[in-house]
Short mmCIF file of C-alpha atoms in Angstrom, two decimals:
data_model
loop_
_atom_site.label_atom_id
_atom_site.label_comp_id
_atom_site.label_asym_id
_atom_site.label_seq_id
_atom_site.Cartn_x
_atom_site.Cartn_y
_atom_site.Cartn_z
CA MET A 1 148.75 108.98 98.56
CA SER A 2 147.32 112.42 99.37
CA ASN A 3 144.47 113.01 101.78
CA ALA A 4 142.31 114.41 98.96
CA SER A 5 142.81 111.23 96.91
CA THR A 6 141.99 109.04 99.90
CA GLN A 7 138.82 111.01 100.61
CA THR A 8 137.77 110.73 96.95
CA GLU A 9 138.23 106.96 96.97
CA HIS A 10 136.33 106.69 100.24
CA ALA A 11 133.46 108.74 98.83
CA GLN A 12 133.36 106.60 95.67
CA SER A 13 133.37 103.44 97.79
CA GLN A 14 130.48 104.75 99.90
CA HIS A 15 128.58 105.71 96.75
CA GLN A 16 129.02 102.21 95.30
CA LYS A 17 127.83 100.63 98.56
CA LEU A 18 124.76 102.89 98.53
CA LYS A 19 123.97 101.96 94.91
CA ARG A 20 124.29 98.24 95.69
CA SER A 21 122.09 98.65 98.77
CA LYS A 22 119.39 100.42 96.75
CA PHE A 23 119.62 97.80 93.99
CA PHE A 24 119.18 94.85 96.37
CA ARG A 25 116.37 96.65 98.20
CA ARG A 26 114.55 97.13 94.90
CA ILE A 27 115.01 93.45 94.06
CA ILE A 28 113.68 92.35 97.46
CA PHE A 29 110.59 94.57 97.20
CA MET A 30 109.90 93.40 93.65
CA ILE A 31 110.06 89.77 94.84
CA ILE A 32 107.78 90.48 97.81
CA GLY A 33 105.33 92.45 95.65
CA SER A 34 105.19 89.79 92.94
CA ALA A 35 104.78 87.03 95.53
CA LEU A 36 101.91 88.90 97.20
CA PHE A 37 100.25 89.36 93.82
CA SER A 38 100.51 85.60 93.23
CA VAL A 39 98.89 84.94 96.62
CA GLY A 40 96.05 87.30 95.84
CA LEU A 41 95.42 85.58 92.53
CA GLU A 42 95.74 81.90 93.40
CA ILE A 43 94.49 81.88 96.99
CA PHE A 44 91.59 84.32 96.60
CA LEU A 45 90.57 85.39 93.09
CA VAL A 46 91.17 82.53 90.64
CA PRO A 47 89.54 79.75 92.72
CA ASN A 48 86.40 81.89 92.96
CA ASN A 49 86.32 82.84 89.25
CA ILE A 50 87.15 86.48 89.98
CA ILE A 51 89.57 88.28 87.68
CA ASP A 52 91.78 91.33 87.74
CA GLY A 53 92.15 93.87 84.94
CA GLY A 54 94.75 94.09 82.19
CA VAL A 55 96.89 91.23 80.92
CA VAL A 56 96.30 89.34 84.16
CA GLY A 57 92.55 89.35 83.56
CA ILE A 58 92.96 88.16 79.97
CA SER A 59 95.34 85.45 81.16
CA ILE A 60 92.84 84.21 83.76
CA ILE A 61 90.05 84.00 81.16
CA ILE A 62 92.21 82.19 78.57
CA SER A 63 93.64 79.83 81.21
CA HIS A 64 90.10 78.97 82.32
CA LEU A 65 88.98 78.26 78.75
CA THR A 66 92.08 76.28 77.67
CA HIS A 67 93.04 74.66 81.03
CA ILE A 68 96.65 75.71 80.40
CA PRO A 69 98.46 76.96 83.57
CA LEU A 70 97.93 80.65 84.27
CA GLY A 71 101.65 81.34 84.69
CA VAL A 72 102.29 80.53 81.02
CA PHE A 73 99.95 83.25 79.77
CA LEU A 74 101.19 85.78 82.32
CA VAL A 75 104.63 85.64 80.70
CA VAL A 76 103.65 85.06 77.05
CA LEU A 77 101.03 87.82 76.87
CA ASN A 78 103.26 90.34 78.65
CA LEU A 79 106.27 89.80 76.37
CA PRO A 80 105.08 91.95 73.41
CA PHE A 81 104.35 94.82 75.79
CA LEU A 82 107.75 94.42 77.44
CA LEU A 83 109.44 94.72 74.05
CA LEU A 84 107.52 97.95 73.46
CA GLY A 85 108.53 99.17 76.88
CA TYR A 86 112.17 98.29 76.25
CA LYS A 87 112.24 100.39 73.08
CA GLN A 88 110.02 103.28 74.12
CA ILE A 89 110.29 103.69 77.90
CA GLY A 90 113.64 102.31 78.96
CA LYS A 91 115.81 99.29 79.63
CA THR A 92 115.64 99.44 83.43
CA PHE A 93 111.84 99.61 83.51
CA ALA A 94 111.45 96.75 81.01
CA LEU A 95 113.91 94.46 82.80
CA SER A 96 112.37 95.24 86.21
CA THR A 97 108.93 94.44 84.81
CA LEU A 98 110.17 91.21 83.19
CA PHE A 99 111.76 90.11 86.47
CA SER A 100 108.55 90.87 88.41
CA VAL A 101 106.35 89.08 85.85
CA ILE A 102 108.55 85.94 85.99
CA ILE A 103 108.39 85.90 89.81
CA MET A 104 104.62 86.34 89.60
CA SER A 105 104.32 83.52 87.05
CA VAL A 106 106.42 81.12 89.14
CA GLY A 107 104.44 82.10 92.24
CA THR A 108 101.08 81.31 90.62
CA SER A 109 102.39 77.93 89.44
CA LEU A 110 103.61 77.01 92.94
CA LEU A 111 100.42 78.20 94.63
CA HIS A 112 97.94 76.70 92.16
CA PRO A 113 97.59 73.39 94.07
CA VAL A 114 96.99 75.25 97.37
CA LYS A 115 93.39 75.29 98.54
CA ALA A 116 91.57 78.64 98.61
CA ILE A 117 91.20 80.19 102.06
CA THR A 118 87.54 81.07 101.47
CA ILE A 119 84.87 80.23 98.92
CA ASP A 120 82.87 83.34 99.74
CA PRO A 121 83.18 85.50 96.58
CA LEU A 122 82.75 88.80 98.43
CA LEU A 123 85.46 88.00 100.98
CA SER A 124 87.68 86.77 98.14
CA ALA A 125 87.15 89.98 96.17
CA VAL A 126 87.90 92.19 99.18
CA PHE A 127 90.96 90.39 100.55
CA GLY A 128 92.23 89.42 97.10
CA GLY A 129 91.98 93.05 96.00
CA ILE A 130 93.84 94.26 99.09
CA ILE A 131 96.71 91.79 98.62
CA LEU A 132 96.90 92.44 94.86
CA GLY A 133 97.01 96.19 95.41
CA ILE A 134 99.80 95.98 97.98
CA GLY A 135 101.79 93.69 95.67
CA VAL A 136 101.42 95.96 92.64
CA GLY A 137 102.22 99.04 94.73
CA LEU A 138 105.48 97.52 96.00
CA VAL A 139 106.54 96.60 92.46
CA ILE A 140 105.71 100.07 91.10
CA ARG A 141 107.62 101.72 93.96
CA SER A 142 110.59 99.55 92.98
CA GLY A 143 110.53 100.77 89.37
CA GLY A 144 108.67 97.93 87.65
CA SER A 145 105.17 96.86 86.67
CA LEU A 146 103.11 93.68 86.59
CA ASP A 147 100.87 94.47 83.64
CA GLY A 148 101.78 95.30 80.05
CA THR A 149 98.61 97.30 79.34
CA GLU A 150 100.10 100.19 81.32
CA ILE A 151 102.94 100.36 78.80
CA VAL A 152 100.46 100.48 75.90
CA ALA A 153 98.47 103.16 77.70
CA ILE A 154 101.58 105.34 78.11
CA LEU A 155 102.39 105.05 74.40
CA VAL A 156 98.80 105.55 73.19
CA SER A 157 98.33 108.60 75.44
CA LYS A 158 101.13 110.37 73.56
CA LYS A 159 99.17 110.19 70.30
CA THR A 160 95.61 110.66 71.59
CA PRO A 161 93.81 113.21 73.78
CA PHE A 162 93.16 110.53 76.43
CA SER A 163 95.18 110.22 79.64
CA VAL A 164 96.98 107.05 80.73
CA GLY A 165 94.37 106.47 83.44
CA GLU A 166 91.47 106.78 80.98
CA ILE A 167 93.05 104.33 78.53
CA VAL A 168 93.79 101.77 81.27
CA MET A 169 90.22 102.16 82.55
CA PHE A 170 88.82 101.52 79.05
CA PHE A 171 90.92 98.36 78.65
CA ASN A 172 89.93 97.09 82.06
CA LEU A 173 86.20 97.76 81.67
CA PHE A 174 86.29 95.75 78.45
CA ILE A 175 88.22 92.90 80.11
CA LEU A 176 86.13 92.87 83.29
CA GLY A 177 82.98 92.97 81.16
CA SER A 178 84.21 89.93 79.24
CA ALA A 179 84.33 88.04 82.53
CA GLY A 180 80.54 88.23 82.60
CA PHE A 181 80.26 86.04 79.49
CA VAL A 182 82.80 83.51 80.81
CA PHE A 183 82.14 83.30 84.56
CA GLY A 184 78.69 84.90 84.90
CA TRP A 185 77.67 88.47 85.62
CA ASP A 186 77.74 88.10 89.39
CA HIS A 187 81.43 87.14 89.20
CA ALA A 188 82.04 90.06 86.83
CA MET A 189 80.62 92.39 89.50
CA TYR A 190 82.81 90.79 92.17
CA SER A 191 85.73 91.34 89.80
CA LEU A 192 84.88 95.06 89.66
CA ILE A 193 84.91 95.16 93.47
CA ALA A 194 88.32 93.45 93.59
CA TYR A 195 89.68 95.78 90.89
CA TYR A 196 88.46 98.92 92.71
CA ILE A 197 89.93 97.79 96.05
CA ALA A 198 93.24 96.88 94.38
CA PHE A 199 93.31 100.28 92.67
CA LYS A 200 92.89 102.06 96.02
CA MET A 201 95.47 99.86 97.74
CA ILE A 202 98.01 100.63 95.02
CA ASP A 203 97.67 104.35 95.84
CA ILE A 204 97.99 103.72 99.57
CA THR A 205 101.05 101.50 99.09
CA ILE A 206 102.78 103.97 96.77
CA GLU A 207 101.92 107.15 98.69
CA GLY A 208 101.72 105.66 102.19
CA LEU A 209 99.00 105.97 104.81
CA ASP A 210 100.69 109.14 106.05
CA GLN A 211 100.27 110.81 102.65
CA SER A 212 102.20 114.06 102.24
CA LYS A 213 100.50 117.30 101.24
CA SER A 214 101.90 120.59 100.00
CA VAL A 215 100.53 123.74 101.63
CA TRP A 216 100.48 127.26 100.19
CA ILE A 217 99.25 130.10 102.40
CA ILE A 218 98.96 133.82 101.65
CA SER A 219 98.26 135.99 104.67
CA ASP A 220 99.24 139.32 106.22
CA GLU A 221 99.81 137.30 109.40
CA TYR A 222 102.40 135.13 107.69
CA ALA A 223 104.93 135.40 110.53
CA LYS A 224 102.46 134.21 113.19
CA ILE A 225 101.17 131.39 110.96
CA GLY A 226 104.70 130.35 110.02
CA ASP A 227 105.76 130.24 113.67
CA ALA A 228 102.64 128.24 114.57
CA ILE A 229 103.34 125.67 111.85
CA THR A 230 106.94 125.40 113.04
CA TYR A 231 106.29 125.15 116.78
CA ARG A 232 102.80 123.63 116.97
CA LEU A 233 103.01 121.19 114.06
CA GLY A 234 106.77 120.73 114.09
CA ARG A 235 107.02 121.31 110.33
CA GLY A 236 109.53 123.39 108.42
CA VAL A 237 108.33 126.54 106.66
CA THR A 238 109.66 128.44 103.65
CA TYR A 239 108.68 132.04 102.88
CA LEU A 240 108.39 132.89 99.21
CA HIS A 241 108.12 136.37 97.71
CA GLY A 242 104.97 137.06 95.71
CA GLU A 243 103.19 139.99 94.12
CA GLY A 244 99.45 140.51 93.78
CA ALA A 245 98.55 140.72 90.07
CA TYR A 246 95.63 143.10 90.67
CA THR A 247 96.99 145.33 93.44
CA GLY A 248 100.72 144.99 92.75
CA ASP A 249 101.30 144.63 96.51
CA ASP A 250 104.18 142.53 97.77
CA LYS A 251 103.04 139.32 99.41
CA LYS A 252 104.68 136.67 101.54
CA VAL A 253 103.73 133.14 100.54
CA ILE A 254 104.13 130.38 103.12
CA PHE A 255 105.11 126.98 101.73
CA SER A 256 105.21 123.83 103.85
CA VAL A 257 104.74 120.07 103.61
CA ILE A 258 102.52 118.27 106.09
CA THR A 259 100.88 114.86 106.37
CA ARG A 260 97.22 114.09 105.73
CA LEU A 261 96.67 113.58 109.46
CA GLU A 262 97.90 117.11 110.21
CA GLU A 263 95.60 118.85 107.72
CA ALA A 264 92.73 119.47 110.16
CA LYS A 265 95.05 120.93 112.80
CA LEU A 266 96.66 123.23 110.21
CA LYS A 267 93.24 124.57 109.17
CA SER A 268 92.31 125.28 112.78
CA ILE A 269 95.59 127.18 113.26
CA ILE A 270 94.90 129.35 110.20
CA ASP A 271 91.28 130.00 111.24
CA GLU A 272 92.55 131.06 114.64
CA LEU A 273 95.23 133.45 113.37
CA ASP A 274 93.71 134.73 110.11
CA SER A 275 90.33 133.41 109.01
CA LYS A 276 90.59 135.34 105.72
CA ALA A 277 93.95 133.78 104.70
CA PHE A 278 94.24 132.11 101.29
CA LEU A 279 94.98 128.39 101.66
CA ALA A 280 95.73 125.81 98.97
CA ILE A 281 96.50 122.16 99.76
CA GLY A 282 97.62 119.55 97.24
CA ASN A 283 98.68 115.91 97.31
CA ILE A 284 102.35 114.99 96.91
CA HIS A 285 103.41 111.57 95.68
CA ASP A 286 106.91 111.68 97.14
CA VAL A 287 109.04 113.81 99.46
CA LYS A 288 112.81 113.56 99.51
CA GLY A 289 115.64 115.58 100.99
CA GLY A 290 115.42 118.90 102.78
CA ARG A 291 114.16 118.99 106.35
CA PHE A 292 110.82 117.24 105.99
CA LYS A 293 111.37 115.05 109.05
CA LYS A 294 109.16 116.28 111.86
CA LYS A 295 110.81 118.23 114.65
CA ASP A 296 110.21 117.35 118.27
CA ILE A 297 107.72 119.71 119.91
CA HIS A 298 108.32 120.40 123.58
#
C-alpha cells in the first residue's frame, strides 16, 4: 500500500472520529440542557403557578386545568410543529428537537414528585428563569429546540413582514396573558419576569459571557492603531483596502475581533492615537477558525 493511500485512510479515520466526537458532544449537551429545563419547570416554576412562553406555557396551563401530567402535553403539543419542522427546516433539526423534547418530558415526570426548593414566587421566577434559559441555550447551541412555536415563527416570517422575534413575542404575550385568567394576574407578572430572565440567559449561554465583537476602524494612523491592538490587546488585525466615496482617497480599514471586556480598552487606545478615527463595533454570535485565540502579551 502506498504512503499516499495510507495517509488518505488515516485522514478519513481522523475525520470519522471527529464527527463521532461532535455527535456525542451534541447529544450530551442536549441531555444536559433538557434536564436543566425540567429542573427549572418542576422545581421552581410549576409548583408556584408560574409559566414559561410557547408550547411549554400552554402545556402548563392545560395540565393545571386537566390534572394530566405535564410531560404528556409537552410531547403531544410539540409533535405537529416538529412535523412542520421536518418538512420545512430539516431532518437534523427536527430529530434533535424531538430528542430534546422527549428528555424534557421524561425529566418533568421524574421531578414532579420532588418538593419545590422555595415557595417565594419572586425567587422562583428569578432562579427558574435562569435555569430555563441556560437549558434552552445549551439545546439551541447543540442544533435543537425545546419549543415548537419557534418553528411556526420561522415559517410565518417568510410570508409576513414580521420577524421571527416579533412573532414569538406575540405568541408569548398572548400565552403569558392567559396565565392571568388561570393563575391570577400576580402570577402572570411573575411569569413575565421568568420569561425575560430566561430570554437573557439564552443569549448569554449561546454567545457566552465573553461575547465577541467585530471592530472596524478607519484612520490615517492605521499602522499605529493596528500595532497597538496586536501588542497591547493581543488580538490579530487585518488591513482591508477601502476607498472614500466622496473624496476617492484610498483608505486602510482595520478589522479585528475582540471580546466585550476589551471594548473599553480598545476605545482608549484609539482616543490616544487618533481621536478622530472612525470606529464601528458590532456583536458576533460565533467565531471559528483563523487566529482569534488571544496572543500572550509580554
